[in-house]
Amino acid sequence: MNDQAPVRRRTVRVNEISTARMNDEKTQSQYQPYKDAAWGLVNHWYPALFSEELPEQAVEGIQIAGIPILLRRAAGKLYAIKDQCVHRGVRLSAKPTCFNDTSITCWYHGFNFDLASGVLNTIVANPDSKLIGKTGVTTYPVEEIAGMIFVFVREDDFPLEDVPPLAHDLPVRFPENNERFPHPLWPDAPGILDEGAVALGLHRTGQSNWRIACENGFDNAHILVHKDNAIVHAMDWVLPLGIVPDHEEPISLIEDEDGPKGMMQWLFTDRWKPILENPDLGLKIEGANSRFYRIGPKIMSSSTNGMFQ
Amino acid sequence: MNDQAPVRRRTVRVNEISTARMNDEKTQSQYQPYKDAAWGLVNHWYPALFSEELPEQAVEGIQIAGIPILLRRAAGKLYAIKDQCVHRGVRLSAKPTCFNDTSITCWYHGFNFDLASGVLNTIVANPDSKLIGKTGVTTYPVEEIAGMIFVFVREDDFPLEDVPPLAHDLPVRFPENNERFPHPLWPDAPGILDEGAVALGLHRTGQSNWRIACENGFDNAHILVHKDNAIVHAMDWVLPLGIVPDHEEPISLIEDEDGPKGMMQWLFTDRWKPILENPDLGLKIEGANSRFYRIGPKIMSSSTNGMFQ
Amino acid sequence: MNDQAPVRRRTVRVNEISTARMNDEKTQSQYQPYKDAAWGLVNHWYPALFSEELPEQAVEGIQIAGIPILLRRAAGKLYAIKDQCVHRGVRLSAKPTCFNDTSITCWYHGFNFDLASGVLNTIVANPDSKLIGKTGVTTYPVEEIAGMIFVFVREDDFPLEDVPPLAHDLPVRFPENNERFPHPLWPDAPGILDEGAVALGLHRTGQSNWRIACENGFDNAHILVHKDNAIVHAMDWVLPLGIVPDHEEPISLIEDEDGPKGMMQWLFTDRWKPILENPDLGLKIEGANSRFYRIGPKIMSSSTNGMFQ
């Protein structure tokens, strides 16, 4: 038999991707923090639960940005700690064991943690252990406002003294910003921090990459997606083909010293103009009539986007 | 308590495989291209769809050798392009959006690609974008013959001018090769390129490693597998225990300058002899009567094997 | 538009875990062999099947510590070999093919292995192959006792002459160890090697990490887990909060020259004392009455733990 190997037209390259059409290095580098944050961006405030979901004495285990968090309300106070025992790593919320209102005990080997500080208070069957007071779980700042519970989801070593006020991760407020961010229809858009505000909503689980969901919240180039949307048809809206910037700053970065940080989309102001025609495809929109809106500063994070958009 | 570690009989080696019974380096190296091609061998012609599966105006998204491919028939012409938008990577076929017969538009952000060249024609809501004409998706040569649509599945940078004719990836043809590859029963075996040929068939999804499926197409040492086969029993066939080479070239490499390249199995010629007895196991076959057959040159690829065997 | 990147509070570290609360290097290193043994500890005797599960002529494919093992009983003899053909790697037990009582044949390409030595006896359709006698599959020592079949699960290159007697991987025996390991209630605890002993039991599949299951067999700090246990309640047992060592050697390593090797828990002797009170949590147990028990030397392996505890 011939010893020669059969002809192959080309060696398949293993674990290698053609770079022929990829963005250049500079463009790629801008996406790096975004790429790194596979589970979401940490060290931000996130909405966690609605108040009614955590009645007195309740314990709930949730996960935000990949971090397991236990929420507990006891004697009228709210607590959030890492939902992972320092000893064998199990979820404390798997079988909530509470002997009093200021601590929670791991159901597995009895490690008892102070809810306010996270410190190991005692071990049920080893009250003299040298570990007591020397270790513990991470705690998370909590704020309850307008019927919602917010948690500051931090890395284990992010200093508590650097935690910003909740307002820094919420949209800019009106009417005090009416002049700075004028809007033709809703000059006085309400906010969650307004007196008497009540937030209503629901949890919805999206089977998707959070980055794509997030992108769709501020990347307005996807209007085409909505052309077959049932609401659009029911309302007899006629959408433009899309909108393009018509100003040197169509999106502004907001980095107020003592206020929210994020981005402001100048949508449906004269900084953006609708595209009503594409001659290459013979497309022409007549009678565009869709609703105007203004959206607030955005932090690129899955949860805030999902709940406030 | 004793500080000494408990006795262990042997350390388990992590991420290491005993080489005691493995093939030597030379033998291993021959398998390398085969091992690398986890998703199949690219830069070959593959059968993609039956003609009737792609009527006028249809769009179908398929995958061959790990590459997503969109097929479209419009104004009587057939097109195949990469089914992955250059912008955000989504499948164009997920929601086919066609504004004319020569292009396809991504449903997500309106990128419009020329079906023949793959070039970015326009962006629906951004007709003046600088990207237009500068980027695009890979196209794949298509051939339709005897009721089947074939696609040349190439790497993004495999030059179009190097694409061989379809005939190079099909079996050798008869009767012109009767003398070269004589067969006692079917000297004039038909081929898909014969005038008036019609291919019938069906798609079947095998939950398996394609390499093993492929091996079974030319490795005749597995005849034993068929001893309990329902067809064999129904036809009263008596199979030999197996067949072994009886010639210096039981399988020939075919590398015709202007023709098919692959392997020819000299099965059921005098280059192979049936084994009817294994004295070590006391096995003896009498009255072997199974059907003779001849198979053509094979390219080691999952699809061609599956459809032509 | 502002070219500056949006403010980020902290870069998320990719593929990195905060070491803030992890054990130090010395402590970590002690766990290393345990961590390495993802599939269990090899080179030990394991219970494989009950005798009645493998009648004359039966073939069973099982897996212990990640190693596929084929068990066969033929002409009254028991055999265990690696359940993986040396040729194409398939499981021999997927379609047991037995032409006689001393060998098994691979259903795929007819490789025939001697059950006692594992050596390749013949190939069904290639009785003259040069491979015959030169390769084979690993064999495993087997012992059948008291209605159970034990297999010594070894690495491919662990020498057969180093295989210890089964007794080395079983608990210490009584009454001969009554003085060494005295027990108040059961001085003469029976063992599987006693004359006339019969083992009864069942297979149970635990969807868990075997290490955790194993830990619970000798780490007595988890008594708290059982406080809501249905059996405990039904028997009106009152458990202590836990037990703590009260002796310099609460667990002994056993490394007898010619006998079992493992650990002896001195549970419910005066080397451990029950904890009946935790003042920090205001917990106090009165009338603790749960059953005393003594457990034998343990090898840290999933199966022995599961069946003998």
Coordinates of C-alpha atoms in Angstrom, one line a residue, chain B residues 50 107 109-110 120 130 138 165-166 185 205 222 273 290 308:
Chain B
F50 CA -32.1 18.3 -1.5
W107 CA -32.8 41.4 11.3
H109 CA -29.2 46.0 13.2
G110 CA -30.0 46.1 9.5
L120 CA -21.8 44.8 3.0
K130 CA -18.1 54.2 6.2
T138 CA -17.7 34.7 3.5
P165 CA -14.6 21.2 -9.4
L166 CA -17.3 19.2 -7.6
L185 CA -21.3 -7.5 -10.9
T205 CA -29.0 12.8 12.5
H222 CA -16.1 -4.5 11.8
K273 CA -10.2 -12.7 1.1
S290 CA -23.6 -12.2 1.4
F308 CA -23.0 8.1 -0.7

